[in-house]
Coordinates of C-alpha atoms in Angstrom, one line a residue:
X263 CA 68.4 21.1 -17.2
X264 CA 66.9 19.2 -14.3
X265 CA 63.3 19.0 -12.8
X266 CA 60.8 20.5 -15.3
X267 CA 63.4 22.8 -16.9
X268 CA 64.1 22.0 -20.6
X269 CA 65.9 24.2 -23.1
X270 CA 64.3 23.1 -26.6
X271 CA 65.7 24.3 -30.0
X272 CA 62.8 23.9 -32.5
X273 CA 63.0 25.3 -36.2
X274 CA 65.7 27.8 -35.5
X275 CA 64.0 29.1 -32.2
X276 CA 65.2 28.5 -28.5
X277 CA 62.5 27.9 -26.0
X278 CA 63.2 27.5 -22.1
X279 CA 60.6 26.0 -20.2
X280 CA 60.3 26.1 -16.5
X281 CA 63.8 27.3 -15.6
X282 CA 64.9 26.9 -12.1
X283 CA 68.4 27.7 -11.2
X284 CA 67.9 28.3 -7.4
X285 CA 69.1 26.3 -4.7
X286 CA 65.9 25.6 -3.3
X287 CA 62.2 25.5 -4.4
X288 CA 60.9 27.4 -1.4
X289 CA 59.9 30.8 -0.2
X290 CA 62.8 30.6 1.9
X291 CA 66.5 30.7 0.9
X292 CA 67.3 28.5 4.2
X293 CA 64.8 26.0 4.3
X294 CA 62.6 23.8 1.7
X295 CA 63.5 21.2 -0.8
X296 CA 67.2 21.6 -1.9
X297 CA 68.8 20.6 -4.9
X298 CA 70.2 16.9 -5.2
X299 CA 72.7 18.1 -7.6
X300 CA 74.3 21.4 -8.9
X301 CA 72.9 23.1 -11.9
X302 CA 74.4 21.8 -15.0
X303 CA 75.6 25.1 -16.2
X304 CA 75.3 28.8 -15.3
X305 CA 72.2 30.4 -16.5
X306 CA 74.2 33.0 -18.5
X307 CA 76.0 30.2 -20.3
X308 CA 72.8 29.2 -22.2
X309 CA 73.3 32.0 -24.5
X310 CA 70.2 33.9 -26.0
X311 CA 66.8 32.5 -25.5
X312 CA 63.8 33.4 -27.7
X313 CA 61.0 32.6 -25.3
X314 CA 60.7 31.6 -21.6
X315 CA 57.5 29.5 -20.9
X316 CA 56.2 29.1 -17.6
X317 CA 53.6 26.4 -16.7
X318 CA 52.3 27.7 -13.4
X319 CA 53.6 29.5 -10.2
X320 CA 54.6 27.1 -8.0
X321 CA 58.1 27.5 -6.5
X322 CA 59.7 24.5 -8.2
X323 CA 58.4 25.9 -11.6
X324 CA 58.7 29.8 -11.1
X325 CA 61.9 30.8 -9.5
X326 CA 62.3 34.4 -8.5
X327 CA 66.2 34.6 -8.9
X328 CA 66.0 32.9 -12.1
X329 CA 63.5 35.3 -13.5
X330 CA 65.1 38.3 -12.3
X331 CA 68.2 37.3 -14.1
X332 CA 66.4 36.6 -17.2
X333 CA 64.5 39.9 -16.9
X334 CA 67.6 41.6 -18.1
X335 CA 67.5 40.0 -21.4
X336 CA 65.6 40.6 -24.4
X337 CA 63.5 37.3 -24.3
X338 CA 59.7 36.9 -24.5
X339 CA 57.8 35.4 -21.5
X340 CA 54.8 33.1 -22.2
X341 CA 52.7 32.6 -19.2
X342 CA 49.2 31.5 -17.9
X343 CA 46.7 34.0 -16.9
X344 CA 47.7 35.7 -13.7
X345 CA 51.2 34.7 -13.8
X346 CA 52.4 37.8 -15.5
X347 CA 51.8 40.0 -12.3
X348 CA 54.6 37.9 -10.5
X349 CA 57.0 38.7 -13.5
X350 CA 56.1 42.5 -13.8
X351 CA 56.8 42.6 -9.9
X352 CA 60.3 41.1 -10.5
X353 CA 61.5 43.2 -13.3
X354 CA 60.1 41.9 -16.4
X355 CA 58.7 44.7 -18.9
X356 CA 55.0 44.2 -19.5
X357 CA 55.8 44.4 -23.4
X358 CA 57.7 41.2 -23.3
X359 CA 54.8 39.2 -21.6
X360 CA 52.5 37.0 -23.5
X361 CA 49.6 36.0 -20.9
X362 CA 47.4 33.3 -22.2
X363 CA 44.2 31.7 -21.2
X364 CA 43.8 27.8 -22.2
X365 CA 43.5 27.4 -26.0
X366 CA 44.8 31.0 -26.7
X367 CA 48.1 31.2 -28.8
X368 CA 50.8 33.7 -29.4
X369 CA 53.3 34.0 -32.1
X370 CA 56.9 34.7 -31.5
X371 CA 59.1 34.9 -34.5
X372 CA 58.5 31.5 -36.5
X373 CA 56.9 29.7 -33.6
X374 CA 53.4 29.5 -32.2
X375 CA 52.9 29.0 -28.6
X376 CA 49.5 27.6 -27.2
X377 CA 48.4 27.2 -23.8
X378 CA 46.6 24.1 -23.2
X379 CA 44.6 22.4 -20.3
X380 CA 46.3 20.6 -17.4
X381 CA 44.8 19.4 -14.2
X382 CA 46.6 21.2 -11.2
X383 CA 46.4 24.0 -9.0
X384 CA 48.3 27.2 -8.3
X385 CA 49.6 29.5 -5.4
X386 CA 52.6 30.9 -3.8
X387 CA 51.5 31.3 -0.2
X388 CA 48.5 30.7 2.1
X389 CA 47.2 34.3 1.1
X390 CA 47.8 33.6 -2.6
X391 CA 45.9 30.6 -3.7
X392 CA 43.8 30.1 -6.9
X393 CA 44.6 33.6 -8.4
X394 CA 46.5 32.4 -11.4
X395 CA 46.1 29.6 -14.0
X396 CA 48.2 26.7 -14.7
X397 CA 48.7 25.2 -18.2
X398 CA 50.5 22.7 -20.4
X399 CA 52.1 24.2 -23.6
X400 CA 52.3 23.3 -27.3
X401 CA 55.0 25.0 -29.5
X402 CA 54.8 24.5 -33.2
X403 CA 57.3 25.4 -35.7
X404 CA 57.4 25.2 -39.4
X405 CA 58.2 21.7 -39.3
X406 CA 58.2 20.4 -35.8
X407 CA 55.8 20.3 -32.7
X408 CA 56.6 19.8 -29.0
X409 CA 54.6 19.5 -25.9
X410 CA 55.4 20.4 -22.3
X411 CA 52.9 19.0 -19.6
X412 CA 53.8 21.4 -16.7
X413 CA 52.3 19.8 -13.7
X414 CA 49.2 17.6 -13.9
X415 CA 47.0 14.7 -13.0
X416 CA 46.2 12.2 -15.7
X417 CA 42.9 13.3 -17.5
X418 CA 41.3 12.5 -20.9
X419 CA 42.2 16.2 -22.1
X420 CA 45.5 14.7 -23.3
X421 CA 43.2 13.0 -26.1
X422 CA 41.9 16.3 -26.9
X423 CA 45.2 18.1 -27.0
X424 CA 46.7 15.4 -29.3
X425 CA 43.7 15.6 -31.7
X426 CA 43.9 19.4 -32.0
X427 CA 47.8 19.9 -31.9
X428 CA 49.5 16.5 -32.5
X429 CA 51.4 14.5 -33.1
X430 CA 54.5 15.7 -31.5
X431 CA 58.1 15.2 -32.3
X432 CA 58.7 15.2 -28.7
X433 CA 56.7 15.4 -25.4
X434 CA 58.0 16.6 -22.1
X435 CA 55.8 15.0 -19.4
X436 CA 55.7 15.1 -15.7
X437 CA 56.3 11.5 -14.2
X438 CA 57.7 12.3 -10.6
X439 CA 56.5 13.6 -7.3
X440 CA 53.5 11.3 -7.2
X441 CA 51.6 10.0 -4.2
X442 CA 48.5 8.2 -3.4
X443 CA 47.6 11.2 -1.4
X444 CA 47.6 13.7 -4.3
X445 CA 46.6 11.1 -7.4
X446 CA 44.7 14.1 -9.2
X447 CA 47.5 16.7 -9.6
X448 CA 50.7 14.7 -10.3
X449 CA 50.9 11.6 -12.7
X450 CA 52.8 8.3 -11.8
X451 CA 55.2 7.2 -14.6
X452 CA 52.6 4.7 -16.2
X453 CA 50.1 7.6 -16.4
X454 CA 52.7 9.9 -17.9
X455 CA 53.3 7.1 -20.7
X456 CA 49.7 6.8 -21.2
X457 CA 49.5 10.7 -21.5
X458 CA 52.2 10.6 -24.0
X459 CA 50.3 8.0 -26.1
X460 CA 47.2 9.7 -25.8
X461 CA 49.0 13.1 -27.2
X462 CA 50.2 10.9 -30.1
X463 CA 46.9 9.5 -31.2
X464 CA 47.1 6.4 -29.0
X465 CA 50.2 4.7 -30.6
X466 CA 54.0 5.0 -29.8
X467 CA 55.3 8.0 -31.7
X468 CA 58.1 10.5 -31.2
X469 CA 60.2 10.8 -28.2
X470 CA 59.0 10.9 -24.5
X471 CA 61.2 13.0 -22.3
X472 CA 60.3 12.5 -18.7
X473 CA 60.3 15.5 -16.4
X474 CA 59.7 16.6 -12.9
X475 CA 62.0 14.1 -11.2
X476 CA 65.6 13.6 -10.2
X477 CA 66.5 17.3 -8.9
X478 CA 64.3 17.8 -5.9
X479 CA 62.7 15.4 -3.6
X480 CA 59.1 16.3 -3.3
X481 CA 57.4 13.1 -2.5
X482 CA 57.6 10.0 -0.5
X483 CA 59.0 7.8 -3.3
X484 CA 62.7 7.2 -3.8
X485 CA 64.0 10.2 -6.0
X486 CA 65.3 7.7 -8.7
X487 CA 62.1 5.6 -8.9
X488 CA 60.4 7.6 -11.6
X489 CA 63.3 7.0 -13.9
X490 CA 63.3 3.3 -13.4
X491 CA 59.5 3.0 -13.6
X492 CA 59.3 5.2 -16.9
X493 CA 62.3 3.3 -18.5
X494 CA 60.5 0.0 -17.8
X495 CA 57.0 0.8 -19.0
X496 CA 58.0 2.7 -22.0
X497 CA 60.3 -0.3 -23.1
X498 CA 57.4 -2.5 -22.6
X499 CA 55.2 -0.3 -24.8
X500 CA 57.8 0.1 -27.6
X501 CA 57.9 4.0 -27.0
X502 CA 61.1 5.9 -27.5
X503 CA 62.3 7.6 -24.3
X504 CA 65.1 10.2 -23.6
X505 CA 66.8 9.7 -20.1
X506 CA 69.5 12.4 -20.2
X507 CA 71.5 13.5 -17.5
X508 CA 70.7 17.0 -16.3
X509 CA 72.0 19.3 -19.0
X510 CA 72.8 16.6 -21.6
X511 CA 71.9 17.6 -24.9
X512 CA 70.4 15.2 -27.4
X513 CA 68.5 15.3 -30.9
X514 CA 65.0 13.7 -30.8
X515 CA 65.6 12.4 -34.3
X516 CA 69.0 11.0 -33.5
X517 CA 70.4 8.6 -30.8
X518 CA 68.6 8.9 -27.7
X519 CA 70.3 9.0 -24.2
X520 CA 69.0 5.7 -22.6
X521 CA 71.4 4.9 -19.8
X522 CA 70.1 4.8 -16.3
X523 CA 72.6 7.4 -15.1
X524 CA 71.0 7.7 -11.7
X525 CA 71.9 4.2 -10.6
X526 CA 75.6 5.2 -10.0
X527 CA 74.4 7.4 -7.2
X528 CA 70.8 6.2 -6.0
X529 CA 71.6 2.7 -5.1
X530 CA 69.0 -0.2 -5.8
X531 CA 65.5 0.9 -6.7
X532 CA 62.9 -1.6 -5.5
X533 CA 60.2 -2.4 -8.0
X534 CA 57.3 -1.6 -5.9
X535 CA 55.3 -0.5 -8.7
X536 CA 54.4 -3.6 -10.0
X537 CA 51.6 -3.9 -7.6
X538 CA 50.2 -0.6 -9.0
X539 CA 47.4 -0.7 -11.6
X540 CA 48.7 0.5 -14.6
X541 CA 47.2 2.7 -17.1
X542 CA 49.4 1.8 -20.3
X543 CA 47.3 -1.0 -21.8
X544 CA 44.2 1.0 -22.3
X545 CA 43.1 4.4 -21.6
X546 CA 40.0 5.3 -19.4
X547 CA 36.6 5.2 -21.4
X548 CA 35.3 8.7 -22.2
X549 CA 31.8 9.4 -20.9

C-alpha cells in the first residue's frame, strides 16, 4: 500500500499493517512530508479487515484520519503498550484493542499476533515522547508465518526473533529513510537484508518485502535509492525479493514482482552505496 502499509492475507485472515492514507505524515495538514504518489485505492475499497497492526506512534505509521475511518468498522487493533490511548481518543472502542508488551501474544480468530522487539523510539510531539512502546510483529496462522519490522535499527535481536518464531514465509522489513546521522533507528538496505537472513536462520528463505520507502521523502538519500540497493544486494545473496508498485498484489509462493518500477519516474540512481561497508556477508559477532 506504500511506505510501511501492507495488507496481508494469511490463512484466511486479513491483517493491515501501519495504514497511512493521509496526504502528509505530519501533525499539520499544511506542512510536513507529502506523498510522492496518490494512495493506490480508497481505504473503503479494501473490504473487511480482521486486524489492524500498529508498530509505533510516529506520524508515518499511526495516521489520525486513517484510524478514525477504521474506528467505524469491526476490526480489532493490535498495538504496543501505550499506543491504545491514542486510538481510544480517536474513537476506537477499548474492547477492540489488544495492547501488548514485547513477547506478549494475542489470538484473533485463527491467527496469533506477537509483539517482538525493535530498536527505535516513539512520540508525537515535544511533550509526548517516550510514553509508548514500539514493536515489530509476528503473525502466525495455522500454516504460514509473516513478520513486520516496523521501524528499527539493525540489532542481534533479529536472530532471537527468528529462533523463537521463524522461519517466515515472508518478512516486511524497513530499508528506507536511513542516514549516517541516525544509524541506530533505521536500517540501510544491506542491513535490512541481513535482518531478513537472521530472521530466517542465517540463510535465504521465504520472500523479503522491503518497506518504509518510495512514498514519503524522509531522509537525505534519493527516494528511489532503497529500491535499487535492495534489489542489488538481494540478487547477490540469492534471496527472493518482492518489489511491487504501491498497491500491487502478489502471492509469496507465486511469481514475484521484480521490475524496477521506480526507474520510470525517478531518473538514474547513482550506486553510491558501493562505498558503504555492507553487513550481508556475515552478521555481527554476539557477545
